[in-house]
Amino acid sequence: MTNAVDTAREDPLVGFHFAVDIQGQVTGYFTECSGLGSEQEVIEHKVVNEAGVEVVMKIPGRLKWENIVLKRGITSNMDIWTWRKMVENGNVSGARADGSIVMYDQALAEVARWNFQSGWPVKVTGPSVKADSNEIGVEELTIAHEYIERVN
């Protein structure tokens, strides 16, 4: 009799244990992260073949990197605001920093890492406050960068 449970499978990673390290500019834990990827623009080239049939060729165009968006509950920590202020003051080259998004398993062992290069804060948003709300205030950081790769 065969075992109905596939014991050789690898469980998918849980998405709630992760940390951020941006070359000393920002470190710590966030509650949400998105934008860990890239996209290729598609160029459509229409041609007519020897049989007179119109064919649409799809050719890879420009490579685009998604902006990374991080969210966390607001605290007294001012690191993302200080980093953004560098850009507001015109010091984009000084604000550029390499960084990593790291996922951990339940035992807090590193299981996945994305490294990005030349990131800088495009946008910082504070919490939406409401007197009758019973929610945690969330601040959001959007990072533009020039390259990202998953390294493990």
Short mmCIF file of C-alpha atoms in Angstrom, two decimals:
data_model
loop_
_atom_site.label_atom_id
_atom_site.label_comp_id
_atom_site.label_asym_id
_atom_site.label_seq_id
_atom_site.Cartn_x
_atom_site.Cartn_y
_atom_site.Cartn_z
CA MET A 1 0.00 0.00 0.00
CA THR A 2 1.32 3.45 -0.86
CA ASN A 3 1.39 6.32 1.57
CA ALA A 4 -1.31 8.90 0.76
CA VAL A 5 0.79 11.70 2.26
CA ASP A 6 3.69 13.00 0.21
CA THR A 7 6.41 13.17 2.86
CA ALA A 8 9.03 14.29 0.31
CA ARG A 9 7.26 17.56 -0.41
CA GLU A 10 8.60 20.91 0.69
CA ASP A 11 6.17 23.13 2.59
CA PRO A 12 5.66 26.61 1.16
CA LEU A 13 7.16 29.48 3.12
CA VAL A 14 4.98 31.48 5.46
CA GLY A 15 4.90 35.18 4.71
CA PHE A 16 4.72 36.68 8.17
CA HIS A 17 8.34 36.41 9.37
CA PHE A 18 10.50 38.88 7.47
CA ALA A 19 12.92 41.72 8.11
CA VAL A 20 14.41 44.61 6.18
CA ASP A 21 17.98 45.88 6.15
CA ILE A 22 18.79 48.89 3.99
CA GLN A 23 22.50 49.57 4.44
CA GLY A 24 22.08 51.19 7.82
CA GLN A 25 19.33 53.59 6.62
CA VAL A 26 16.40 51.43 7.71
CA THR A 27 16.40 48.18 9.64
CA GLY A 28 13.74 46.23 11.41
CA TYR A 29 10.52 44.39 10.94
CA PHE A 30 7.60 45.42 8.80
CA THR A 31 4.09 43.99 8.65
CA GLU A 32 3.77 43.93 4.87
CA CYS A 33 6.03 43.89 1.82
CA SER A 34 5.21 43.88 -1.90
CA GLY A 35 6.98 44.60 -5.18
CA LEU A 36 9.71 41.95 -5.07
CA GLY A 37 9.96 41.38 -8.80
CA SER A 38 10.65 42.53 -12.31
CA GLU A 39 8.70 42.82 -15.51
CA GLN A 40 9.62 42.83 -19.19
CA GLU A 41 7.71 45.16 -21.48
CA VAL A 42 6.40 43.40 -24.61
CA ILE A 43 6.90 44.86 -28.07
CA GLU A 44 4.44 43.62 -30.69
CA HIS A 45 5.84 43.47 -34.21
CA LYS A 46 3.35 42.71 -36.98
CA VAL A 47 4.66 41.03 -40.12
CA VAL A 48 3.21 39.16 -43.07
CA ASN A 49 4.77 35.76 -43.77
CA GLU A 50 5.43 34.13 -47.16
CA ALA A 51 1.88 32.73 -47.28
CA GLY A 52 0.38 36.21 -46.82
CA VAL A 53 -0.71 35.52 -43.25
CA GLU A 54 -0.33 38.33 -40.73
CA VAL A 55 1.74 37.24 -37.75
CA VAL A 56 2.25 39.15 -34.51
CA MET A 57 5.70 38.60 -33.08
CA LYS A 58 6.15 39.38 -29.39
CA ILE A 59 9.64 40.62 -28.58
CA PRO A 60 11.07 41.42 -25.13
CA GLY A 61 11.35 45.16 -24.53
CA ARG A 62 12.61 47.17 -21.59
CA LEU A 63 13.18 45.54 -18.25
CA LYS A 64 11.37 47.23 -15.35
CA TRP A 65 11.82 46.70 -11.63
CA GLU A 66 8.76 47.04 -9.41
CA ASN A 67 8.92 49.50 -6.54
CA ILE A 68 9.18 47.82 -3.15
CA VAL A 69 6.40 48.83 -0.75
CA LEU A 70 6.85 48.25 2.98
CA LYS A 71 4.29 48.82 5.73
CA ARG A 72 4.67 48.81 9.50
CA GLY A 73 2.87 50.01 12.59
CA ILE A 74 3.98 53.51 13.48
CA THR A 75 6.32 53.92 16.45
CA SER A 76 8.73 56.62 17.63
CA ASN A 77 11.30 55.29 15.11
CA MET A 78 12.04 58.04 12.54
CA ASP A 79 14.43 56.13 10.23
CA ILE A 80 12.22 56.08 7.11
CA TRP A 81 11.34 59.76 7.55
CA THR A 82 15.01 60.72 7.98
CA TRP A 83 15.95 58.71 4.89
CA ARG A 84 13.17 60.33 2.84
CA LYS A 85 14.23 63.81 4.03
CA MET A 86 17.61 63.27 2.28
CA VAL A 87 15.76 62.99 -1.05
CA GLU A 88 13.51 65.96 -0.26
CA ASN A 89 16.65 68.01 0.37
CA GLY A 90 18.07 67.02 -3.03
CA ASN A 91 20.60 64.44 -1.80
CA VAL A 92 19.37 61.47 -3.88
CA SER A 93 22.89 60.14 -4.45
CA GLY A 94 23.52 60.16 -0.69
CA ALA A 95 20.17 58.45 -0.06
CA ARG A 96 20.84 55.58 -2.49
CA ALA A 97 21.49 52.37 -0.61
CA ASP A 98 21.58 48.63 -1.23
CA GLY A 99 19.33 46.49 0.89
CA SER A 100 17.75 43.13 1.61
CA ILE A 101 14.34 41.72 2.38
CA VAL A 102 14.77 38.49 4.36
CA MET A 103 12.13 35.83 5.12
CA TYR A 104 12.44 33.49 8.09
CA ASP A 105 10.78 30.21 8.99
CA GLN A 106 9.02 29.55 12.31
CA ALA A 107 12.40 28.74 13.94
CA LEU A 108 13.70 32.13 12.69
CA ALA A 109 16.19 30.56 10.29
CA GLU A 110 16.70 32.52 7.05
CA VAL A 111 14.86 30.77 4.19
CA ALA A 112 14.68 33.41 1.44
CA ARG A 113 16.46 36.67 0.65
CA TRP A 114 15.99 39.37 -1.98
CA ASN A 115 18.85 41.83 -2.45
CA PHE A 116 18.24 45.13 -4.20
CA GLN A 117 20.66 47.81 -5.39
CA SER A 118 20.65 51.61 -5.41
CA GLY A 119 17.34 51.95 -3.61
CA TRP A 120 15.97 55.32 -2.56
CA PRO A 121 12.72 56.36 -0.86
CA VAL A 122 10.20 57.56 -3.44
CA LYS A 123 7.36 58.01 -1.00
CA VAL A 124 6.62 57.89 2.72
CA THR A 125 3.07 57.93 3.99
CA GLY A 126 1.94 58.32 7.57
CA PRO A 127 -1.10 56.69 9.15
CA SER A 128 -4.70 57.63 8.46
CA VAL A 129 -5.95 58.83 11.83
CA LYS A 130 -9.55 58.74 12.94
CA ALA A 131 -10.83 59.51 16.43
CA ASP A 132 -13.23 56.58 16.60
CA SER A 133 -10.85 54.04 15.05
CA ASN A 134 -9.61 50.99 16.89
CA GLU A 135 -6.82 50.18 14.41
CA ILE A 136 -3.04 50.40 14.55
CA GLY A 137 -1.58 53.39 12.73
CA VAL A 138 0.43 52.20 9.71
CA GLU A 139 3.21 54.03 7.88
CA GLU A 140 4.27 53.07 4.38
CA LEU A 141 7.61 53.32 2.58
CA THR A 142 7.98 53.01 -1.21
CA ILE A 143 11.47 52.30 -2.54
CA ALA A 144 12.62 52.67 -6.16
CA HIS A 145 15.71 50.65 -7.08
CA GLU A 146 17.76 49.57 -10.07
CA TYR A 147 18.04 45.82 -9.58
CA ILE A 148 16.64 43.04 -7.42
CA GLU A 149 17.35 39.33 -7.24
CA ARG A 150 16.33 36.45 -5.05
CA VAL A 151 19.58 34.92 -3.79
CA ASN A 152 18.20 31.98 -1.79
#
